[in-house]
CSV table of C-alpha atoms in Angstrom, one decimal:
chain,number,residue,atom,x,y,z
A,21,UNK,CA,199.2,11.1,124.9
A,22,UNK,CA,198.8,11.0,128.7
A,23,UNK,CA,201.0,12.9,131.1
A,24,UNK,CA,202.5,9.7,132.5
A,25,UNK,CA,203.7,8.7,129.0
A,26,UNK,CA,205.7,11.9,128.3
A,27,UNK,CA,209.5,11.2,128.2
A,28,UNK,CA,211.9,14.1,127.9
A,29,UNK,CA,215.0,13.2,126.0
A,30,UNK,CA,217.9,15.4,125.0
A,31,UNK,CA,218.9,13.7,121.8
A,32,UNK,CA,217.6,10.9,119.4
A,33,UNK,CA,220.2,8.6,120.9
A,34,UNK,CA,218.7,8.8,124.4
A,35,UNK,CA,215.3,8.3,123.0
A,36,UNK,CA,216.4,5.1,121.3
A,37,UNK,CA,218.1,3.9,124.5
A,38,UNK,CA,214.8,4.4,126.4
A,39,UNK,CA,212.8,2.4,123.9
A,40,UNK,CA,215.4,-0.5,124.1
A,41,UNK,CA,215.4,-0.5,127.9
A,42,UNK,CA,211.6,-0.6,128.4
A,43,UNK,CA,211.0,-4.0,126.7
A,44,UNK,CA,214.1,-5.4,128.5
A,45,UNK,CA,212.6,-4.4,131.9
A,46,UNK,CA,209.2,-6.0,130.9
A,47,UNK,CA,211.0,-9.2,129.8
A,48,UNK,CA,212.9,-9.4,133.1
A,49,UNK,CA,209.7,-8.9,135.1
A,50,UNK,CA,208.0,-11.6,133.0
A,51,UNK,CA,210.9,-14.0,133.5
A,52,UNK,CA,211.0,-13.4,137.3
A,53,UNK,CA,207.2,-14.0,137.5
A,54,UNK,CA,207.5,-17.2,135.6
A,55,UNK,CA,210.4,-18.4,137.8
A,56,UNK,CA,208.4,-17.7,141.0
A,57,UNK,CA,205.4,-19.5,139.6
A,58,UNK,CA,207.6,-22.5,138.7
A,59,UNK,CA,209.0,-22.6,142.2
A,60,UNK,CA,205.6,-22.5,143.7
A,61,UNK,CA,204.5,-25.2,141.3
A,62,UNK,CA,207.4,-27.4,142.4
A,63,UNK,CA,206.8,-26.9,146.2
A,64,UNK,CA,203.0,-27.0,146.4
A,65,UNK,CA,200.5,-29.7,145.7
A,66,UNK,CA,202.0,-33.2,145.6
A,67,UNK,CA,205.5,-32.1,144.3
A,68,UNK,CA,205.1,-34.5,141.4
A,69,UNK,CA,208.3,-33.4,139.7
A,70,UNK,CA,210.3,-34.1,142.9
A,71,UNK,CA,208.6,-37.5,143.1
A,72,UNK,CA,209.5,-38.4,139.5
A,73,UNK,CA,213.1,-37.3,140.2
A,74,UNK,CA,213.2,-39.6,143.3
A,75,UNK,CA,212.2,-42.7,141.4
A,76,UNK,CA,215.8,-43.4,140.2
A,77,UNK,CA,217.4,-42.8,143.6
A,78,UNK,CA,218.7,-45.5,146.0
A,79,UNK,CA,216.1,-47.2,148.2
A,80,UNK,CA,217.3,-45.5,151.4
A,81,UNK,CA,217.0,-42.0,149.8
A,82,UNK,CA,213.5,-42.9,148.5
A,83,UNK,CA,212.6,-44.2,152.0
A,84,UNK,CA,213.2,-40.7,153.5
A,85,UNK,CA,210.8,-39.2,150.9
A,86,UNK,CA,208.2,-41.9,151.7
A,87,UNK,CA,208.5,-41.2,155.4
A,88,UNK,CA,208.0,-37.5,154.9
A,89,UNK,CA,205.0,-38.1,152.7
A,90,UNK,CA,203.5,-40.5,155.2
A,91,UNK,CA,203.9,-38.0,157.9
A,92,UNK,CA,201.8,-35.4,156.0
A,93,UNK,CA,199.3,-38.0,154.8
A,94,UNK,CA,197.8,-38.1,158.2
A,95,UNK,CA,196.2,-34.7,157.2
A,96,UNK,CA,195.5,-35.9,153.6
A,97,UNK,CA,198.6,-34.1,152.3
A,98,UNK,CA,201.1,-35.9,149.9
A,99,UNK,CA,203.9,-33.4,150.2
A,100,UNK,CA,207.4,-34.1,151.6
A,101,UNK,CA,208.0,-30.5,152.4
A,102,UNK,CA,204.8,-30.4,154.5
A,103,UNK,CA,206.0,-33.6,156.2
A,104,UNK,CA,209.3,-32.0,157.1
A,105,UNK,CA,207.4,-29.0,158.7
A,106,UNK,CA,205.3,-31.5,160.7
A,107,UNK,CA,208.3,-33.3,162.0
A,108,UNK,CA,209.7,-30.0,163.1
A,109,UNK,CA,206.5,-29.3,165.0
A,110,UNK,CA,206.7,-32.8,166.6
A,111,UNK,CA,210.2,-32.1,167.7
A,112,UNK,CA,209.1,-28.9,169.3
A,113,UNK,CA,206.4,-30.8,171.1
A,114,UNK,CA,208.6,-33.7,172.3
A,115,UNK,CA,211.6,-35.2,170.5
A,116,UNK,CA,210.7,-38.6,172.0
A,117,UNK,CA,207.3,-38.6,170.3
A,118,UNK,CA,208.9,-37.7,167.0
A,119,UNK,CA,211.3,-40.6,167.4
A,120,UNK,CA,208.6,-43.2,168.2
A,121,UNK,CA,206.4,-41.8,165.4
A,122,UNK,CA,209.2,-42.0,162.8
A,123,UNK,CA,210.0,-45.6,164.1
A,124,UNK,CA,206.4,-46.6,163.5
A,125,UNK,CA,206.3,-45.0,160.1
A,126,UNK,CA,209.6,-46.7,159.0
A,127,UNK,CA,208.5,-50.2,160.2
A,128,UNK,CA,205.0,-50.0,158.6
A,129,UNK,CA,206.5,-48.7,155.3
A,130,UNK,CA,209.2,-51.5,155.2
A,131,UNK,CA,206.5,-54.1,156.1
A,132,UNK,CA,204.4,-52.9,153.1
A,133,UNK,CA,207.5,-53.3,150.9
A,134,UNK,CA,208.0,-56.8,152.3
A,135,UNK,CA,204.4,-57.7,151.6
A,136,UNK,CA,204.8,-56.4,148.0
A,137,UNK,CA,202.1,-53.8,148.3
A,138,UNK,CA,201.4,-51.3,145.5
A,139,UNK,CA,204.6,-49.4,145.0
A,140,UNK,CA,202.9,-46.1,144.0
A,141,UNK,CA,200.8,-46.3,147.2
A,142,UNK,CA,204.0,-46.8,149.3
A,143,UNK,CA,205.7,-43.9,147.5
A,144,UNK,CA,202.7,-41.7,148.3
A,145,UNK,CA,203.1,-42.4,152.0
A,146,UNK,CA,199.8,-44.3,152.2
A,147,UNK,CA,201.4,-47.1,154.2
A,148,UNK,CA,203.3,-44.8,156.6
A,149,UNK,CA,200.7,-42.5,158.1
A,150,UNK,CA,199.0,-45.2,160.2
A,151,UNK,CA,202.4,-46.2,161.4
A,152,UNK,CA,203.4,-42.8,162.6
A,153,UNK,CA,200.1,-42.4,164.4
A,154,UNK,CA,200.7,-45.7,166.1
A,155,UNK,CA,204.2,-44.7,167.3
A,156,UNK,CA,203.0,-41.3,168.5
A,157,UNK,CA,199.9,-42.4,170.4
A,158,UNK,CA,201.7,-45.3,172.1
A,159,UNK,CA,204.2,-42.8,173.4
A,160,UNK,CA,201.5,-40.3,174.4
A,161,UNK,CA,199.5,-42.9,176.4
A,162,UNK,CA,202.6,-44.6,177.9
A,163,UNK,CA,202.7,-44.2,181.7
A,164,UNK,CA,206.4,-44.7,181.8
A,165,UNK,CA,207.2,-41.2,180.5
A,166,UNK,CA,209.7,-40.2,177.9
A,167,UNK,CA,212.7,-42.2,176.7
A,168,UNK,CA,211.4,-45.6,177.9
A,169,UNK,CA,213.3,-47.5,175.3
A,170,UNK,CA,211.6,-50.8,175.9
A,171,UNK,CA,208.5,-49.2,174.3
A,172,UNK,CA,210.1,-49.4,170.8
A,173,UNK,CA,209.6,-53.2,170.4
A,174,UNK,CA,205.9,-53.0,170.9
A,175,UNK,CA,205.8,-49.9,168.6
A,176,UNK,CA,207.5,-51.9,165.9
A,177,UNK,CA,205.2,-54.9,166.3
A,178,UNK,CA,202.0,-52.9,166.4
A,179,UNK,CA,203.1,-50.8,163.4
A,180,UNK,CA,203.8,-54.0,161.4
A,181,UNK,CA,200.1,-54.8,161.7
A,182,UNK,CA,199.1,-51.5,159.9
A,183,UNK,CA,199.9,-52.6,156.3
A,184,UNK,CA,198.1,-55.9,156.9
A,185,UNK,CA,195.0,-54.1,158.2
A,186,UNK,CA,195.2,-51.5,155.4
A,187,UNK,CA,195.3,-54.2,152.7
A,188,UNK,CA,192.6,-56.3,154.3
A,189,UNK,CA,190.2,-53.4,154.9
A,190,UNK,CA,191.1,-51.9,151.4
A,191,UNK,CA,189.9,-55.1,149.7
A,192,UNK,CA,186.5,-54.7,151.5
A,193,UNK,CA,186.1,-51.0,151.1
A,194,UNK,CA,187.1,-51.0,147.5
A,195,UNK,CA,183.7,-52.5,146.7
A,196,UNK,CA,182.2,-49.1,147.6
A,197,UNK,CA,185.2,-47.1,146.4
A,198,UNK,CA,185.9,-45.9,150.0
A,199,UNK,CA,189.3,-45.2,151.7
A,200,UNK,CA,190.3,-46.9,154.8
A,201,UNK,CA,191.3,-43.6,156.5
A,202,UNK,CA,192.9,-44.3,159.9
A,203,UNK,CA,191.0,-47.4,160.7
A,204,UNK,CA,194.2,-49.6,160.8
A,205,UNK,CA,195.7,-47.2,163.4
A,206,UNK,CA,192.5,-47.2,165.5
A,207,UNK,CA,192.3,-51.0,165.4
A,208,UNK,CA,195.9,-51.6,166.2
A,209,UNK,CA,196.3,-49.0,169.0
A,210,UNK,CA,192.9,-49.9,170.6
A,211,UNK,CA,193.9,-53.6,170.7
A,212,UNK,CA,197.3,-52.7,172.2
A,213,UNK,CA,195.9,-50.5,174.9
A,214,UNK,CA,193.2,-53.0,175.7
A,215,UNK,CA,195.7,-55.8,176.0
A,216,UNK,CA,198.1,-53.8,178.3
A,217,UNK,CA,196.2,-51.3,180.4
A,218,UNK,CA,197.2,-49.1,183.3
A,219,UNK,CA,198.3,-52.0,185.6
A,220,UNK,CA,200.6,-53.8,183.1
A,221,UNK,CA,204.0,-54.5,184.6
A,222,UNK,CA,206.0,-53.8,181.4
A,223,UNK,CA,204.0,-51.4,179.4
A,224,UNK,CA,201.5,-49.5,181.7
A,225,UNK,CA,199.3,-47.0,180.0
A,226,UNK,CA,197.6,-43.8,181.2
A,227,UNK,CA,194.5,-44.5,183.4
A,228,UNK,CA,191.3,-43.4,181.7
A,229,UNK,CA,188.1,-43.1,183.8
A,230,UNK,CA,184.6,-42.3,182.9
A,231,UNK,CA,183.0,-39.1,184.1
A,232,UNK,CA,181.4,-39.8,187.5
A,233,UNK,CA,180.1,-36.4,188.6
A,234,UNK,CA,178.6,-33.2,187.2
A,235,UNK,CA,181.4,-30.8,186.2
A,236,UNK,CA,181.4,-27.4,187.9
A,237,UNK,CA,181.2,-25.0,184.9
A,238,UNK,CA,181.0,-21.2,185.4
A,239,UNK,CA,180.3,-19.5,182.1
A,240,UNK,CA,181.7,-16.2,183.3
A,241,UNK,CA,185.1,-17.8,183.8
A,242,UNK,CA,185.5,-18.8,180.1
A,243,UNK,CA,188.8,-17.6,178.6
A,244,UNK,CA,188.2,-16.3,175.1
A,245,UNK,CA,192.0,-16.2,174.1
A,246,UNK,CA,192.4,-19.8,175.1
A,247,UNK,CA,189.2,-20.7,173.1
A,248,UNK,CA,190.7,-19.1,170.0
A,249,UNK,CA,194.0,-20.8,170.7
A,250,UNK,CA,192.2,-24.2,170.8
A,251,UNK,CA,191.7,-23.9,167.0
A,252,UNK,CA,195.4,-24.5,166.2
A,253,UNK,CA,195.8,-26.7,169.2
A,254,UNK,CA,193.0,-28.9,167.8
A,255,UNK,CA,194.8,-29.3,164.6
A,256,UNK,CA,197.9,-30.3,166.5
A,257,UNK,CA,195.9,-32.9,168.5
A,258,UNK,CA,195.6,-34.9,165.3
A,259,UNK,CA,199.1,-36.0,166.1
A,260,UNK,CA,198.5,-35.9,169.9
A,261,UNK,CA,200.2,-32.5,170.4
A,262,UNK,CA,198.9,-29.8,172.7
A,263,UNK,CA,201.5,-27.1,172.0
A,264,UNK,CA,199.8,-24.2,170.1
A,265,UNK,CA,203.1,-23.4,168.3
A,266,UNK,CA,203.1,-27.0,167.0
A,267,UNK,CA,199.5,-26.6,165.8
A,268,UNK,CA,200.5,-23.4,164.1
A,269,UNK,CA,203.4,-25.1,162.3
A,270,UNK,CA,201.0,-27.9,161.2
A,271,UNK,CA,198.7,-25.3,159.7
A,272,UNK,CA,201.6,-23.7,157.8
A,273,UNK,CA,202.6,-27.2,156.5
A,274,UNK,CA,199.0,-27.7,155.2
A,275,UNK,CA,199.1,-24.2,153.6
A,276,UNK,CA,202.2,-25.1,151.7
A,277,UNK,CA,200.5,-28.0,149.9
A,278,UNK,CA,196.9,-26.9,149.8
A,279,UNK,CA,195.3,-23.7,151.1
A,280,UNK,CA,191.9,-25.4,151.0
A,281,UNK,CA,193.0,-28.2,153.3
A,282,UNK,CA,194.4,-25.6,155.7
A,283,UNK,CA,191.2,-23.6,155.6
A,284,UNK,CA,188.9,-26.7,156.2
A,285,UNK,CA,191.2,-27.9,159.0
A,286,UNK,CA,190.8,-24.6,160.8
A,287,UNK,CA,187.1,-24.4,160.2
A,288,UNK,CA,186.6,-28.0,161.4
A,289,UNK,CA,188.6,-27.3,164.5
A,290,UNK,CA,186.4,-24.3,165.2
A,291,UNK,CA,183.2,-26.3,164.7
A,292,UNK,CA,184.4,-28.8,167.2
A,293,UNK,CA,185.1,-26.1,169.7
A,294,UNK,CA,181.6,-24.6,169.4
A,295,UNK,CA,179.9,-28.0,169.5
A,296,UNK,CA,181.8,-28.8,172.7
A,297,UNK,CA,180.6,-25.6,174.3
A,298,UNK,CA,177.0,-26.3,173.2
A,299,UNK,CA,176.9,-29.5,175.3
A,300,UNK,CA,178.6,-27.9,178.4
A,301,UNK,CA,181.9,-29.7,178.1
A,302,UNK,CA,184.5,-28.7,180.7
A,303,UNK,CA,186.6,-25.8,179.6
A,304,UNK,CA,190.0,-27.4,180.2
A,305,UNK,CA,189.4,-30.2,177.7
A,306,UNK,CA,188.2,-27.6,175.2
A,307,UNK,CA,191.3,-25.5,175.6
A,308,UNK,CA,193.4,-28.7,174.9
A,309,UNK,CA,191.6,-29.2,171.6
A,310,UNK,CA,190.5,-32.7,172.5
A,311,UNK,CA,187.1,-32.1,170.8
A,312,UNK,CA,188.4,-30.5,167.7
A,313,UNK,CA,190.9,-32.8,165.9
A,314,UNK,CA,188.3,-35.3,164.7
A,315,UNK,CA,186.2,-32.5,163.3
A,316,UNK,CA,189.2,-31.0,161.5
A,317,UNK,CA,189.9,-34.3,159.7
A,318,UNK,CA,186.2,-34.9,158.9
A,319,UNK,CA,185.9,-31.3,157.4
A,320,UNK,CA,189.0,-31.9,155.3
A,321,UNK,CA,187.8,-35.2,154.0
A,322,UNK,CA,184.3,-34.0,152.9
A,323,UNK,CA,185.3,-30.4,152.0
A,324,UNK,CA,187.1,-31.0,148.7
A,325,UNK,CA,189.2,-34.1,149.3
A,326,UNK,CA,186.8,-36.9,148.5
A,327,UNK,CA,184.0,-34.7,147.2
A,328,UNK,CA,184.7,-32.0,144.6
A,329,UNK,CA,184.6,-28.6,146.3
A,330,UNK,CA,181.3,-26.7,145.7
A,331,UNK,CA,179.3,-24.5,148.0
A,332,UNK,CA,177.0,-27.5,148.6
A,333,UNK,CA,179.9,-29.8,149.6
A,334,UNK,CA,181.3,-27.1,151.7
A,335,UNK,CA,178.1,-27.0,153.7
A,336,UNK,CA,178.1,-30.8,153.8
A,337,UNK,CA,181.6,-30.6,155.3
A,338,UNK,CA,180.4,-28.4,158.0
A,339,UNK,CA,177.5,-30.7,158.7
A,340,UNK,CA,179.9,-33.7,158.8
A,341,UNK,CA,182.2,-31.8,161.3
A,342,UNK,CA,179.2,-31.0,163.5
A,343,UNK,CA,178.0,-34.6,163.4
A,344,UNK,CA,181.6,-35.8,164.2
A,345,UNK,CA,181.7,-33.5,167.2
A,346,UNK,CA,178.6,-34.9,168.8
A,347,UNK,CA,179.3,-38.5,167.8
A,348,UNK,CA,182.8,-38.0,169.4
A,349,UNK,CA,181.2,-37.1,172.7
A,350,UNK,CA,179.2,-40.3,172.5
A,351,UNK,CA,182.3,-42.4,171.6
A,352,UNK,CA,184.3,-40.7,174.5
A,353,UNK,CA,181.7,-41.7,177.1
A,354,UNK,CA,181.4,-45.3,175.7
A,355,UNK,CA,185.2,-45.9,175.4
A,356,UNK,CA,186.0,-44.3,178.8
A,357,UNK,CA,184.0,-47.1,180.5
A,358,UNK,CA,186.5,-49.5,179.0
A,359,UNK,CA,189.5,-47.4,179.9
A,360,UNK,CA,190.3,-46.7,176.2
A,361,UNK,CA,191.0,-43.3,174.5
A,362,UNK,CA,189.0,-41.8,171.7
A,363,UNK,CA,191.6,-42.0,168.9
A,364,UNK,CA,190.1,-41.1,165.6
A,365,UNK,CA,187.0,-43.4,165.7
A,366,UNK,CA,184.5,-40.5,165.4
A,367,UNK,CA,186.3,-39.2,162.3
A,368,UNK,CA,186.2,-42.6,160.5
A,369,UNK,CA,182.6,-43.2,161.4
A,370,UNK,CA,181.4,-39.7,160.3
A,371,UNK,CA,183.5,-39.4,157.1
A,372,UNK,CA,182.6,-42.9,155.9
A,373,UNK,CA,178.9,-42.3,156.6
A,374,UNK,CA,178.9,-39.1,154.7
A,375,UNK,CA,180.8,-40.7,151.8
A,376,UNK,CA,178.1,-43.3,151.4
A,377,UNK,CA,175.5,-40.6,150.7
A,378,UNK,CA,173.8,-41.0,147.3
A,379,UNK,CA,172.3,-37.9,145.6
A,380,UNK,CA,171.1,-36.9,142.1
A,381,UNK,CA,172.6,-33.4,142.7
A,382,UNK,CA,175.6,-33.1,140.3
A,383,UNK,CA,177.2,-30.6,142.7
A,384,UNK,CA,177.6,-33.4,145.3
A,385,UNK,CA,180.2,-35.1,143.1
A,386,UNK,CA,182.3,-37.9,144.7
A,387,UNK,CA,185.7,-38.1,143.3
A,388,UNK,CA,186.7,-41.6,142.2
A,389,UNK,CA,189.3,-42.9,144.7
A,390,UNK,CA,191.9,-43.5,142.0
A,391,UNK,CA,191.6,-39.8,141.0
A,392,UNK,CA,191.8,-38.2,144.4
A,393,UNK,CA,194.9,-35.9,144.8
A,394,UNK,CA,194.3,-32.6,146.7
A,395,UNK,CA,191.2,-30.3,146.7
A,396,UNK,CA,192.5,-27.8,144.1
A,397,UNK,CA,193.3,-30.6,141.6
A,398,UNK,CA,190.1,-32.4,142.5
A,399,UNK,CA,188.1,-29.3,141.6
A,400,UNK,CA,189.8,-29.1,138.2
A,401,UNK,CA,189.0,-32.7,137.6
A,402,UNK,CA,185.4,-32.1,138.5
A,403,UNK,CA,185.0,-29.2,136.2
A,404,UNK,CA,186.6,-31.1,133.4
A,405,UNK,CA,184.2,-34.0,133.9
A,406,UNK,CA,181.2,-31.6,134.0
A,407,UNK,CA,182.4,-30.0,130.7
A,408,UNK,CA,182.8,-33.4,129.0
A,409,UNK,CA,179.3,-34.5,130.2
A,410,UNK,CA,177.8,-31.2,128.9
A,411,UNK,CA,179.5,-31.6,125.6
A,412,UNK,CA,178.4,-35.2,125.2
A,413,UNK,CA,174.8,-34.2,126.0
A,414,UNK,CA,174.9,-31.4,123.4
A,415,UNK,CA,176.3,-33.8,120.8
A,416,UNK,CA,173.7,-36.4,121.6
A,417,UNK,CA,171.0,-33.8,121.3
A,418,UNK,CA,172.3,-32.7,117.9
A,419,UNK,CA,172.3,-36.2,116.6
A,420,UNK,CA,168.7,-36.7,117.7
A,421,UNK,CA,167.7,-33.4,116.0
A,422,UNK,CA,169.5,-34.4,112.8
A,423,UNK,CA,168.0,-37.9,112.7
A,424,UNK,CA,165.1,-38.0,110.2
A,425,UNK,CA,161.7,-38.7,111.7
A,426,UNK,CA,160.9,-42.2,110.3
A,427,UNK,CA,157.8,-44.3,110.6
A,428,UNK,CA,155.3,-45.8,108.3
A,429,UNK,CA,152.2,-44.1,107.1
A,430,UNK,CA,148.9,-45.9,106.8
A,431,UNK,CA,147.0,-44.3,104.0
A,432,UNK,CA,143.4,-44.8,102.9
A,433,UNK,CA,142.5,-43.2,99.6
A,434,UNK,CA,145.8,-41.2,99.6
A,435,UNK,CA,145.0,-39.3,102.8
A,436,UNK,CA,147.1,-40.1,105.9
A,437,UNK,CA,145.2,-40.9,109.0
A,438,UNK,CA,148.0,-39.8,111.4
A,439,UNK,CA,151.4,-38.3,111.4
A,440,UNK,CA,154.1,-40.1,113.5
A,441,UNK,CA,155.3,-38.0,116.5
A,442,UNK,CA,159.0,-37.0,116.8
A,443,UNK,CA,161.1,-39.5,118.7
A,444,UNK,CA,162.0,-36.9,121.4
A,445,UNK,CA,158.3,-35.8,122.1
A,446,UNK,CA,157.6,-38.6,124.6
């Protein structure tokens, strides 16, 4: 008996009382641990139990859940609690932006209902995330400032186009089992900004000019704290927000649903920052995270969301983020000539290009689109498929080994001229 196990008791009754209390304490700890695990299970991932509970609720109650899920789906997260955190971050940035974003999400979701789109896709927020981006970016690029209420009608009309574009592009991309990403948002907002422009009487937009001179960059003047701050700011710029506190809240929202998504968002934002430094981008735009947000989205998409997470796909995600950063610089120069913003065109271009890669390496496993959930669950699905494939190969090998070696023998004088080879030898 070890010293830590010695218990001094004065009577047999006290000894019996100690032996009864010890299992009770262990049972209580075990129950508390199970309850904590159950709470985490309910709040993380996709909150499936909550989604099942919401199915029997009135439409207006379900609509709130769909809007929250659509808010978080911008970052590939299907979690209403994460969506609530993101709305709080948007409110901290600018309440007007949150209002226009929610208006766009509501209109696009109701339009999808009116068009009788897939109900499960609507419930997952897949018809809301493009709408909220439309509402946000139309407010961000409006030259009329905050609380210009006449902006709401064009926000509603432009958001109505998102489900139409999603359905149309989905019917094309489904042939290659590819997602539409934010292409409906890019298309709708780009057309709106091109149709209005800076000199429009009713809906003027921010004036965007191409770079016309060599920027004055002094490398000794670089601010390292602001560079580090640009990582959460870059995540916030996915929603057009430049407040570092808002970006930090967005990272917490991602962490609630999926730590892997949160990790790849931060890594992708950092890759964009270093890539911008490598091509001598002005520091002010780097500090604002304008070169990071597309890289964050690309890194999430490849790093466990649409590919099963392995160390090979993790490296592929870094390569995709780097490619997205440099292609983003090219898109910025090209679109600025037309007076148009970058939006998320580089992310869509890079992610779709990397999802079209074909490889015989089983570690580069592309998750079927109907099975995509979140990286941790995608990893479990991948391991299950690999286990099934391994078991089926072993069973097939056993059947081949047990199969008798057949074949006819040609004999002359009772002596065989040749013995047939085993069917596996070739």
